[in-house]
């Protein structure tokens, strides 16, 4: 297990490497028949030769692993496009579920949505009707920010086939993400921000400590704010303003570079 505290620098040797793909994007809805045909609206990002909406997957025979990432409380999926775009360009199929974005979300259902998408998108490898036919690797990781970070722990409990977990400033959920972490027996990369007053880094440290798997890393980004992980989403930043913690010497772009430079090699 490892702890890192990242100050104001970047891993330029990773960031400077060429990304092998462009990003394709599709807006779709997947149906979970096991939950009364629950419709899961999803933004899907994937490797392509040409960037754009509804473009074909990248040519070739390479199969791409799946990453499903959960949004924060009342934060739209667009605030995490920076992450999805970076992962897609590096060879991952990324799903951002848009469900449970009301002021009274069900954390359990959101966790189950994340878990379902991992398995369902992998199953599209065998579907001749899917544009992902024969292009999906049987490997998946889950992640999330704030509420979605907590839900990622729930999802890892709901789907034993998930291979890894990472999250940003994970918040406690109902059911408890801290309790779910005790059963999260997989490689883990947990991010926190030292200037986060919305969900303090002590919360992520507790979840990290509860993870039983020995291959795990806790990263505390010095001076990072809660909303840096959501690209300074306006709703999120308003909460920081009222909490008196909306100021930092680093920017969201610096924070994004730090996280991507660790997530890519982790995955």
PDB file of C-alpha atoms in Angstrom:
ATOM      1  CA  UNK A   1       0.000   0.000   0.000  1.00  0.00           C
ATOM      2  CA  UNK A   2       1.188   3.509  -0.767  1.00  0.00           C
ATOM      3  CA  UNK A   3       0.464   7.088   0.269  1.00  0.00           C
ATOM      4  CA  UNK A   4       1.400  10.014  -1.947  1.00  0.00           C
ATOM      5  CA  UNK A   5       1.114  13.747  -1.399  1.00  0.00           C
ATOM      6  CA  UNK A   6       1.426  15.602  -4.682  1.00  0.00           C
ATOM      7  CA  UNK A   7       2.578  19.209  -4.563  1.00  0.00           C
ATOM      8  CA  UNK A   8       2.704  21.748  -7.395  1.00  0.00           C
ATOM      9  CA  UNK A   9       4.420  19.767 -10.149  1.00  0.00           C
ATOM     10  CA  UNK A  10       3.414  17.439 -12.965  1.00  0.00           C
ATOM     11  CA  UNK A  11       4.674  14.222 -14.473  1.00  0.00           C
ATOM     12  CA  UNK A  12       5.489  15.742 -17.853  1.00  0.00           C
ATOM     13  CA  UNK A  13       7.179  12.621 -19.167  1.00  0.00           C
ATOM     14  CA  UNK A  14       3.810  10.847 -19.187  1.00  0.00           C
ATOM     15  CA  UNK A  15       1.729  13.808 -20.333  1.00  0.00           C
ATOM     16  CA  UNK A  16       3.996  14.376 -23.307  1.00  0.00           C
ATOM     17  CA  UNK A  17       3.448  10.891 -24.742  1.00  0.00           C
ATOM     18  CA  UNK A  18       1.267  10.748 -27.847  1.00  0.00           C
ATOM     19  CA  UNK A  19      -2.282   9.510 -27.379  1.00  0.00           C
ATOM     20  CA  UNK A  20      -2.965   6.805 -29.974  1.00  0.00           C
ATOM     21  CA  UNK A  21      -6.669   7.507 -30.670  1.00  0.00           C
ATOM     22  CA  UNK A  22      -9.271  10.212 -31.199  1.00  0.00           C
ATOM     23  CA  UNK A  23     -12.491  10.243 -29.166  1.00  0.00           C
ATOM     24  CA  UNK A  24     -15.819   8.969 -30.432  1.00  0.00           C
ATOM     25  CA  UNK A  25     -18.969   9.770 -28.479  1.00  0.00           C
ATOM     26  CA  UNK A  26     -22.515   8.428 -28.326  1.00  0.00           C
ATOM     27  CA  UNK A  27     -25.500   9.310 -26.164  1.00  0.00           C
ATOM     28  CA  UNK A  28     -27.562   6.238 -25.462  1.00  0.00           C
ATOM     29  CA  UNK A  29     -29.682   4.414 -22.900  1.00  0.00           C
ATOM     30  CA  UNK A  30     -29.093   0.878 -21.712  1.00  0.00           C
ATOM     31  CA  UNK A  31     -31.904  -1.231 -20.245  1.00  0.00           C
ATOM     32  CA  UNK A  32     -31.445  -3.325 -17.107  1.00  0.00           C
ATOM     33  CA  UNK A  33     -34.116  -6.000 -17.444  1.00  0.00           C
ATOM     34  CA  UNK A  34     -33.392  -7.310 -13.946  1.00  0.00           C
ATOM     35  CA  UNK A  35     -34.563  -4.016 -12.417  1.00  0.00           C
ATOM     36  CA  UNK A  36     -37.963  -3.642 -14.082  1.00  0.00           C
ATOM     37  CA  UNK A  37     -36.386  -2.536 -17.375  1.00  0.00           C
ATOM     38  CA  UNK A  38     -34.652   0.402 -15.744  1.00  0.00           C
ATOM     39  CA  UNK A  39     -33.357   2.815 -18.374  1.00  0.00           C
ATOM     40  CA  UNK A  40     -29.815   4.064 -17.756  1.00  0.00           C
ATOM     41  CA  UNK A  41     -29.032   7.178 -19.792  1.00  0.00           C
ATOM     42  CA  UNK A  42     -25.322   7.091 -20.593  1.00  0.00           C
ATOM     43  CA  UNK A  43     -22.682   9.160 -22.330  1.00  0.00           C
ATOM     44  CA  UNK A  44     -20.335   6.719 -24.037  1.00  0.00           C
ATOM     45  CA  UNK A  45     -16.787   7.658 -25.082  1.00  0.00           C
ATOM     46  CA  UNK A  46     -14.557   5.296 -27.048  1.00  0.00           C
ATOM     47  CA  UNK A  47     -11.390   5.100 -29.164  1.00  0.00           C
ATOM     48  CA  UNK A  48     -11.915   6.236 -32.760  1.00  0.00           C
ATOM     49  CA  UNK A  49      -9.894   7.212 -35.805  1.00  0.00           C
ATOM     50  CA  UNK A  50     -11.842  10.443 -36.198  1.00  0.00           C
ATOM     51  CA  UNK A  51     -13.246  12.511 -33.337  1.00  0.00           C
ATOM     52  CA  UNK A  52     -16.981  13.107 -33.344  1.00  0.00           C
ATOM     53  CA  UNK A  53     -20.459  11.931 -32.422  1.00  0.00           C
ATOM     54  CA  UNK A  54     -21.565   8.463 -33.539  1.00  0.00           C
ATOM     55  CA  UNK A  55     -18.363   7.784 -35.460  1.00  0.00           C
ATOM     56  CA  UNK A  56     -17.154   4.156 -35.811  1.00  0.00           C
ATOM     57  CA  UNK A  57     -14.863   2.623 -33.247  1.00  0.00           C
ATOM     58  CA  UNK A  58     -11.160   2.704 -34.188  1.00  0.00           C
ATOM     59  CA  UNK A  59     -10.276   0.343 -37.018  1.00  0.00           C
ATOM     60  CA  UNK A  60      -8.402  -2.847 -36.261  1.00  0.00           C
ATOM     61  CA  UNK A  61      -8.895  -5.846 -34.030  1.00  0.00           C
ATOM     62  CA  UNK A  62      -7.763  -4.393 -30.706  1.00  0.00           C
ATOM     63  CA  UNK A  63     -10.194  -4.901 -27.825  1.00  0.00           C
ATOM     64  CA  UNK A  64     -10.679  -2.101 -25.313  1.00  0.00           C
ATOM     65  CA  UNK A  65     -11.358  -2.414 -21.553  1.00  0.00           C
ATOM     66  CA  UNK A  66     -14.297  -0.631 -19.925  1.00  0.00           C
ATOM     67  CA  UNK A  67     -14.333   2.198 -17.365  1.00  0.00           C
ATOM     68  CA  UNK A  68     -17.610   3.325 -15.771  1.00  0.00           C
ATOM     69  CA  UNK A  69     -17.513   6.613 -13.842  1.00  0.00           C
ATOM     70  CA  UNK A  70     -20.198   8.058 -11.558  1.00  0.00           C
ATOM     71  CA  UNK A  71     -20.925  11.800 -11.321  1.00  0.00           C
ATOM     72  CA  UNK A  72     -21.150  13.849  -8.141  1.00  0.00           C
ATOM     73  CA  UNK A  73     -24.331  15.109  -6.452  1.00  0.00           C
ATOM     74  CA  UNK A  74     -26.384  17.185  -8.980  1.00  0.00           C
ATOM     75  CA  UNK A  75     -23.311  17.483 -11.218  1.00  0.00           C
ATOM     76  CA  UNK A  76     -23.854  16.681 -14.890  1.00  0.00           C
ATOM     77  CA  UNK A  77     -21.738  14.193 -16.776  1.00  0.00           C
ATOM     78  CA  UNK A  78     -20.294  17.022 -18.897  1.00  0.00           C
ATOM     79  CA  UNK A  79     -18.111  18.023 -15.961  1.00  0.00           C
ATOM     80  CA  UNK A  80     -16.182  14.768 -16.394  1.00  0.00           C
ATOM     81  CA  UNK A  81     -15.699  14.876 -20.153  1.00  0.00           C
ATOM     82  CA  UNK A  82     -12.039  15.773 -19.510  1.00  0.00           C
ATOM     83  CA  UNK A  83     -11.567  12.361 -17.904  1.00  0.00           C
ATOM     84  CA  UNK A  84     -13.583  10.391 -20.453  1.00  0.00           C
ATOM     85  CA  UNK A  85     -11.804  12.075 -23.370  1.00  0.00           C
ATOM     86  CA  UNK A  86      -8.348  11.340 -21.934  1.00  0.00           C
ATOM     87  CA  UNK A  87      -9.186   7.696 -21.239  1.00  0.00           C
ATOM     88  CA  UNK A  88     -10.780   7.125 -24.651  1.00  0.00           C
ATOM     89  CA  UNK A  89      -7.716   8.551 -26.383  1.00  0.00           C
ATOM     90  CA  UNK A  90      -5.614   6.057 -24.426  1.00  0.00           C
ATOM     91  CA  UNK A  91      -7.689   3.033 -25.435  1.00  0.00           C
ATOM     92  CA  UNK A  92     -10.613   2.754 -23.000  1.00  0.00           C
ATOM     93  CA  UNK A  93     -14.364   2.591 -23.505  1.00  0.00           C
ATOM     94  CA  UNK A  94     -15.777   5.017 -20.935  1.00  0.00           C
ATOM     95  CA  UNK A  95     -19.383   5.157 -19.736  1.00  0.00           C
ATOM     96  CA  UNK A  96     -20.763   8.118 -17.764  1.00  0.00           C
ATOM     97  CA  UNK A  97     -24.229   7.213 -16.428  1.00  0.00           C
ATOM     98  CA  UNK A  98     -26.497  10.259 -16.086  1.00  0.00           C
ATOM     99  CA  UNK A  99     -28.981   8.680 -13.667  1.00  0.00           C
ATOM    100  CA  UNK A 100     -29.743   9.748 -10.063  1.00  0.00           C
ATOM    101  CA  UNK A 101     -28.997  13.415 -10.715  1.00  0.00           C
ATOM    102  CA  UNK A 102     -31.883  14.803  -8.655  1.00  0.00           C
ATOM    103  CA  UNK A 103     -31.713  16.446  -5.224  1.00  0.00           C
ATOM    104  CA  UNK A 104     -32.904  13.148  -3.727  1.00  0.00           C
ATOM    105  CA  UNK A 105     -30.777  10.480  -5.447  1.00  0.00           C
ATOM    106  CA  UNK A 106     -30.736   6.789  -4.594  1.00  0.00           C
ATOM    107  CA  UNK A 107     -27.127   5.900  -3.916  1.00  0.00           C
ATOM    108  CA  UNK A 108     -27.946   2.213  -4.065  1.00  0.00           C
ATOM    109  CA  UNK A 109     -29.541   2.446  -7.508  1.00  0.00           C
ATOM    110  CA  UNK A 110     -26.681   4.587  -8.778  1.00  0.00           C
ATOM    111  CA  UNK A 111     -24.178   1.999  -7.558  1.00  0.00           C
ATOM    112  CA  UNK A 112     -26.192  -0.710  -9.279  1.00  0.00           C
ATOM    113  CA  UNK A 113     -26.274   1.337 -12.490  1.00  0.00           C
ATOM    114  CA  UNK A 114     -22.468   1.538 -12.469  1.00  0.00           C
ATOM    115  CA  UNK A 115     -22.172  -2.184 -11.763  1.00  0.00           C
ATOM    116  CA  UNK A 116     -24.655  -3.069 -14.510  1.00  0.00           C
ATOM    117  CA  UNK A 117     -22.918  -0.961 -17.150  1.00  0.00           C
ATOM    118  CA  UNK A 118     -19.611  -2.724 -16.526  1.00  0.00           C
ATOM    119  CA  UNK A 119     -21.078  -6.115 -17.383  1.00  0.00           C
ATOM    120  CA  UNK A 120     -23.477  -4.965 -20.071  1.00  0.00           C
ATOM    121  CA  UNK A 121     -20.935  -3.040 -22.115  1.00  0.00           C
ATOM    122  CA  UNK A 122     -18.548  -6.004 -21.962  1.00  0.00           C
ATOM    123  CA  UNK A 123     -21.388  -8.205 -23.245  1.00  0.00           C
ATOM    124  CA  UNK A 124     -21.649  -6.008 -26.369  1.00  0.00           C
ATOM    125  CA  UNK A 125     -18.457  -7.666 -27.558  1.00  0.00           C
ATOM    126  CA  UNK A 126     -20.635 -10.673 -28.436  1.00  0.00           C
ATOM    127  CA  UNK A 127     -23.516  -8.702 -29.945  1.00  0.00           C
ATOM    128  CA  UNK A 128     -23.360  -8.578 -33.742  1.00  0.00           C
ATOM    129  CA  UNK A 129     -25.864  -5.686 -33.661  1.00  0.00           C
ATOM    130  CA  UNK A 130     -23.544  -3.473 -31.630  1.00  0.00           C
ATOM    131  CA  UNK A 131     -20.932  -1.093 -33.052  1.00  0.00           C
ATOM    132  CA  UNK A 132     -18.643  -2.571 -30.356  1.00  0.00           C
ATOM    133  CA  UNK A 133     -18.958  -6.127 -31.687  1.00  0.00           C
ATOM    134  CA  UNK A 134     -15.682  -8.003 -31.131  1.00  0.00           C
ATOM    135  CA  UNK A 135     -14.023  -4.829 -29.770  1.00  0.00           C
ATOM    136  CA  UNK A 136     -14.571  -5.002 -25.978  1.00  0.00           C
ATOM    137  CA  UNK A 137     -12.042  -6.573 -23.638  1.00  0.00           C
ATOM    138  CA  UNK A 138     -13.337  -8.565 -20.691  1.00  0.00           C
ATOM    139  CA  UNK A 139     -11.851  -6.149 -18.150  1.00  0.00           C
ATOM    140  CA  UNK A 140     -13.525  -3.289 -16.287  1.00  0.00           C
ATOM    141  CA  UNK A 141     -12.817  -0.591 -13.728  1.00  0.00           C
ATOM    142  CA  UNK A 142     -15.163   1.710 -11.830  1.00  0.00           C
ATOM    143  CA  UNK A 143     -14.678   5.228 -10.537  1.00  0.00           C
ATOM    144  CA  UNK A 144     -16.561   8.299  -9.461  1.00  0.00           C
ATOM    145  CA  UNK A 145     -16.461  11.735  -7.891  1.00  0.00           C
ATOM    146  CA  UNK A 146     -18.014  12.666  -4.532  1.00  0.00           C
ATOM    147  CA  UNK A 147     -21.384  10.844  -4.456  1.00  0.00           C
ATOM    148  CA  UNK A 148     -20.273   8.858  -7.499  1.00  0.00           C
ATOM    149  CA  UNK A 149     -17.037   7.995  -5.718  1.00  0.00           C
ATOM    150  CA  UNK A 150     -18.983   6.503  -2.844  1.00  0.00           C
ATOM    151  CA  UNK A 151     -21.273   4.735  -5.306  1.00  0.00           C
ATOM    152  CA  UNK A 152     -18.233   3.204  -7.005  1.00  0.00           C
ATOM    153  CA  UNK A 153     -17.529   1.288  -3.781  1.00  0.00           C
ATOM    154  CA  UNK A 154     -21.138   0.084  -3.773  1.00  0.00           C
ATOM    155  CA  UNK A 155     -20.871  -1.007  -7.407  1.00  0.00           C
ATOM    156  CA  UNK A 156     -17.742  -3.033  -6.685  1.00  0.00           C
ATOM    157  CA  UNK A 157     -19.781  -4.965  -4.122  1.00  0.00           C
ATOM    158  CA  UNK A 158     -22.683  -5.485  -6.547  1.00  0.00           C
ATOM    159  CA  UNK A 159     -20.498  -6.846  -9.367  1.00  0.00           C
ATOM    160  CA  UNK A 160     -17.712  -9.256  -8.449  1.00  0.00           C
ATOM    161  CA  UNK A 161     -16.347  -9.186 -12.022  1.00  0.00           C
ATOM    162  CA  UNK A 162     -15.066  -5.600 -11.696  1.00  0.00           C
ATOM    163  CA  UNK A 163     -11.263  -5.583 -11.765  1.00  0.00           C
ATOM    164  CA  UNK A 164     -10.200  -2.228 -10.264  1.00  0.00           C
ATOM    165  CA  UNK A 165     -11.484   0.948  -8.621  1.00  0.00           C
ATOM    166  CA  UNK A 166     -10.412   4.593  -8.547  1.00  0.00           C
ATOM    167  CA  UNK A 167     -12.273   7.647  -7.325  1.00  0.00           C
ATOM    168  CA  UNK A 168     -12.057  11.349  -6.524  1.00  0.00           C
ATOM    169  CA  UNK A 169     -13.038  12.883  -3.172  1.00  0.00           C
ATOM    170  CA  UNK A 170     -15.441  10.024  -2.480  1.00  0.00           C
ATOM    171  CA  UNK A 171     -18.392  10.884  -0.228  1.00  0.00           C
ATOM    172  CA  UNK A 172     -20.195   8.650   2.218  1.00  0.00           C
ATOM    173  CA  UNK A 173     -23.381   7.109   0.855  1.00  0.00           C
ATOM    174  CA  UNK A 174     -26.454   5.196   1.997  1.00  0.00           C
ATOM    175  CA  UNK A 175     -25.763   2.238   2.000  1.00  0.00           C
ATOM    176  CA  UNK A 176     -22.369   3.069   3.467  1.00  0.00           C
ATOM    177  CA  UNK A 177     -19.435   3.381   1.074  1.00  0.00           C
ATOM    178  CA  UNK A 178     -17.090   3.053   4.047  1.00  0.00           C
ATOM    179  CA  UNK A 179     -18.636  -0.313   4.896  1.00  0.00           C
ATOM    180  CA  UNK A 180     -18.587  -1.352   1.224  1.00  0.00           C
ATOM    181  CA  UNK A 181     -14.863  -0.564   1.099  1.00  0.00           C
ATOM    182  CA  UNK A 182     -14.306  -3.405   3.555  1.00  0.00           C
ATOM    183  CA  UNK A 183     -15.467  -5.793   0.820  1.00  0.00           C
ATOM    184  CA  UNK A 184     -13.651  -4.063  -2.066  1.00  0.00           C
ATOM    185  CA  UNK A 185     -10.967  -6.657  -2.665  1.00  0.00           C
ATOM    186  CA  UNK A 186      -9.295  -5.263  -5.791  1.00  0.00           C
ATOM    187  CA  UNK A 187      -6.562  -2.794  -6.826  1.00  0.00           C
ATOM    188  CA  UNK A 188      -7.526   0.729  -5.768  1.00  0.00           C
ATOM    189  CA  UNK A 189      -6.367   4.282  -6.469  1.00  0.00           C
ATOM    190  CA  UNK A 190      -8.001   6.811  -4.141  1.00  0.00           C
ATOM    191  CA  UNK A 191      -7.668  10.574  -4.701  1.00  0.00           C
ATOM    192  CA  UNK A 192      -8.299  13.372  -2.203  1.00  0.00           C
ATOM    193  CA  UNK A 193      -7.701  17.113  -2.138  1.00  0.00           C
ATOM    194  CA  UNK A 194      -5.978  18.711   0.829  1.00  0.00           C
ATOM    195  CA  UNK A 195      -8.158  21.872   0.544  1.00  0.00           C
ATOM    196  CA  UNK A 196     -11.462  20.020   0.145  1.00  0.00           C
ATOM    197  CA  UNK A 197     -13.948  21.299   2.738  1.00  0.00           C
ATOM    198  CA  UNK A 198     -16.971  19.633   1.096  1.00  0.00           C
ATOM    199  CA  UNK A 199     -15.764  16.070   1.681  1.00  0.00           C
ATOM    200  CA  UNK A 200     -12.559  16.238   3.786  1.00  0.00           C
ATOM    201  CA  UNK A 201      -9.622  14.014   2.872  1.00  0.00           C
ATOM    202  CA  UNK A 202     -10.087  12.159   6.163  1.00  0.00           C
ATOM    203  CA  UNK A 203     -13.207  10.645   4.598  1.00  0.00           C
ATOM    204  CA  UNK A 204     -11.221   9.146   1.732  1.00  0.00           C
ATOM    205  CA  UNK A 205      -8.501   7.994   4.129  1.00  0.00           C
ATOM    206  CA  UNK A 206     -11.101   5.995   6.055  1.00  0.00           C
ATOM    207  CA  UNK A 207     -12.353   4.327   2.872  1.00  0.00           C
ATOM    208  CA  UNK A 208      -8.794   3.665   1.771  1.00  0.00           C
ATOM    209  CA  UNK A 209      -7.909   2.082   5.119  1.00  0.00           C
ATOM    210  CA  UNK A 210     -10.956  -0.187   4.884  1.00  0.00           C
ATOM    211  CA  UNK A 211      -9.935  -1.650   1.513  1.00  0.00           C
ATOM    212  CA  UNK A 212      -8.555  -5.138   2.275  1.00  0.00           C
ATOM    213  CA  UNK A 213      -6.534  -5.489  -0.938  1.00  0.00           C
ATOM    214  CA  UNK A 214      -2.821  -4.835  -0.449  1.00  0.00           C
ATOM    215  CA  UNK A 215      -2.267  -3.240  -3.877  1.00  0.00           C
ATOM    216  CA  UNK A 216      -3.777   0.178  -3.155  1.00  0.00           C
ATOM    217  CA  UNK A 217      -2.616   3.790  -3.278  1.00  0.00           C
ATOM    218  CA  UNK A 218      -3.879   6.955  -1.584  1.00  0.00           C
ATOM    219  CA  UNK A 219      -3.104  10.253  -3.356  1.00  0.00           C
ATOM    220  CA  UNK A 220      -3.648  13.583  -1.599  1.00  0.00           C
ATOM    221  CA  UNK A 221      -3.220  16.457  -4.065  1.00  0.00           C
ATOM    222  CA  UNK A 222      -1.899  19.484  -2.213  1.00  0.00           C
ATOM    223  CA  UNK A 223      -4.260  22.497  -2.432  1.00  0.00           C
ATOM    224  CA  UNK A 224      -6.811  20.646  -4.604  1.00  0.00           C
ATOM    225  CA  UNK A 225     -10.455  21.598  -4.056  1.00  0.00           C
ATOM    226  CA  UNK A 226     -13.474  19.324  -4.170  1.00  0.00           C
ATOM    227  CA  UNK A 227     -14.773  20.883  -7.394  1.00  0.00           C
ATOM    228  CA  UNK A 228     -11.446  20.724  -9.196  1.00  0.00           C
ATOM    229  CA  UNK A 229     -12.309  17.090  -9.908  1.00  0.00           C
ATOM    230  CA  UNK A 230     -15.531  18.236 -11.622  1.00  0.00           C
ATOM    231  CA  UNK A 231     -13.790  20.871 -13.750  1.00  0.00           C
ATOM    232  CA  UNK A 232     -15.080  23.641 -11.449  1.00  0.00           C
ATOM    233  CA  UNK A 233     -18.731  22.820 -12.155  1.00  0.00           C
ATOM    234  CA  UNK A 234     -20.850  25.889 -11.300  1.00  0.00           C
ATOM    235  CA  UNK A 235     -23.242  24.103  -8.933  1.00  0.00           C
ATOM    236  CA  UNK A 236     -20.347  22.476  -7.135  1.00  0.00           C
ATOM    237  CA  UNK A 237     -18.360  25.729  -6.931  1.00  0.00           C
ATOM    238  CA  UNK A 238     -21.378  27.533  -5.452  1.00  0.00           C
ATOM    239  CA  UNK A 239     -21.301  25.073  -2.570  1.00  0.00           C
ATOM    240  CA  UNK A 240     -17.614  25.799  -2.076  1.00  0.00           C
ATOM    241  CA  UNK A 241     -18.257  29.537  -2.032  1.00  0.00           C
ATOM    242  CA  UNK A 242     -20.862  29.225   0.710  1.00  0.00           C
ATOM    243  CA  UNK A 243     -18.523  26.907   2.604  1.00  0.00           C
ATOM    244  CA  UNK A 244     -15.693  29.439   2.366  1.00  0.00           C
ATOM    245  CA  UNK A 245     -13.279  27.202   0.496  1.00  0.00           C
ATOM    246  CA  UNK A 246     -13.411  28.167  -3.170  1.00  0.00           C
ATOM    247  CA  UNK A 247      -9.842  29.456  -3.439  1.00  0.00           C
ATOM    248  CA  UNK A 248      -6.669  27.554  -4.307  1.00  0.00           C
ATOM    249  CA  UNK A 249      -3.233  28.390  -5.772  1.00  0.00           C
ATOM    250  CA  UNK A 250      -3.663  25.573  -8.310  1.00  0.00           C
ATOM    251  CA  UNK A 251      -6.144  25.372 -11.152  1.00  0.00           C
ATOM    252  CA  UNK A 252      -8.473  22.623 -12.330  1.00  0.00           C
ATOM    253  CA  UNK A 253      -6.228  22.067 -15.365  1.00  0.00           C
ATOM    254  CA  UNK A 254      -3.223  21.403 -13.113  1.00  0.00           C
ATOM    255  CA  UNK A 255      -5.278  18.997 -11.024  1.00  0.00           C
ATOM    256  CA  UNK A 256      -6.520  17.181 -14.139  1.00  0.00           C
ATOM    257  CA  UNK A 257      -2.958  16.689 -15.385  1.00  0.00           C
ATOM    258  CA  UNK A 258      -1.899  15.271 -12.020  1.00  0.00           C
ATOM    259  CA  UNK A 259      -4.767  12.775 -11.877  1.00  0.00           C
ATOM    260  CA  UNK A 260      -4.516  11.592 -15.492  1.00  0.00           C
ATOM    261  CA  UNK A 261      -0.774  11.066 -15.123  1.00  0.00           C
ATOM    262  CA  UNK A 262      -1.497   8.562 -12.352  1.00  0.00           C
ATOM    263  CA  UNK A 263      -4.748   7.001 -13.580  1.00  0.00           C
ATOM    264  CA  UNK A 264      -3.408   5.931 -16.978  1.00  0.00           C
ATOM    265  CA  UNK A 265      -0.496   3.849 -15.623  1.00  0.00           C
ATOM    266  CA  UNK A 266      -2.726   2.497 -12.840  1.00  0.00           C
ATOM    267  CA  UNK A 267      -5.291   1.205 -15.311  1.00  0.00           C
TER     268      UNK A 267
END
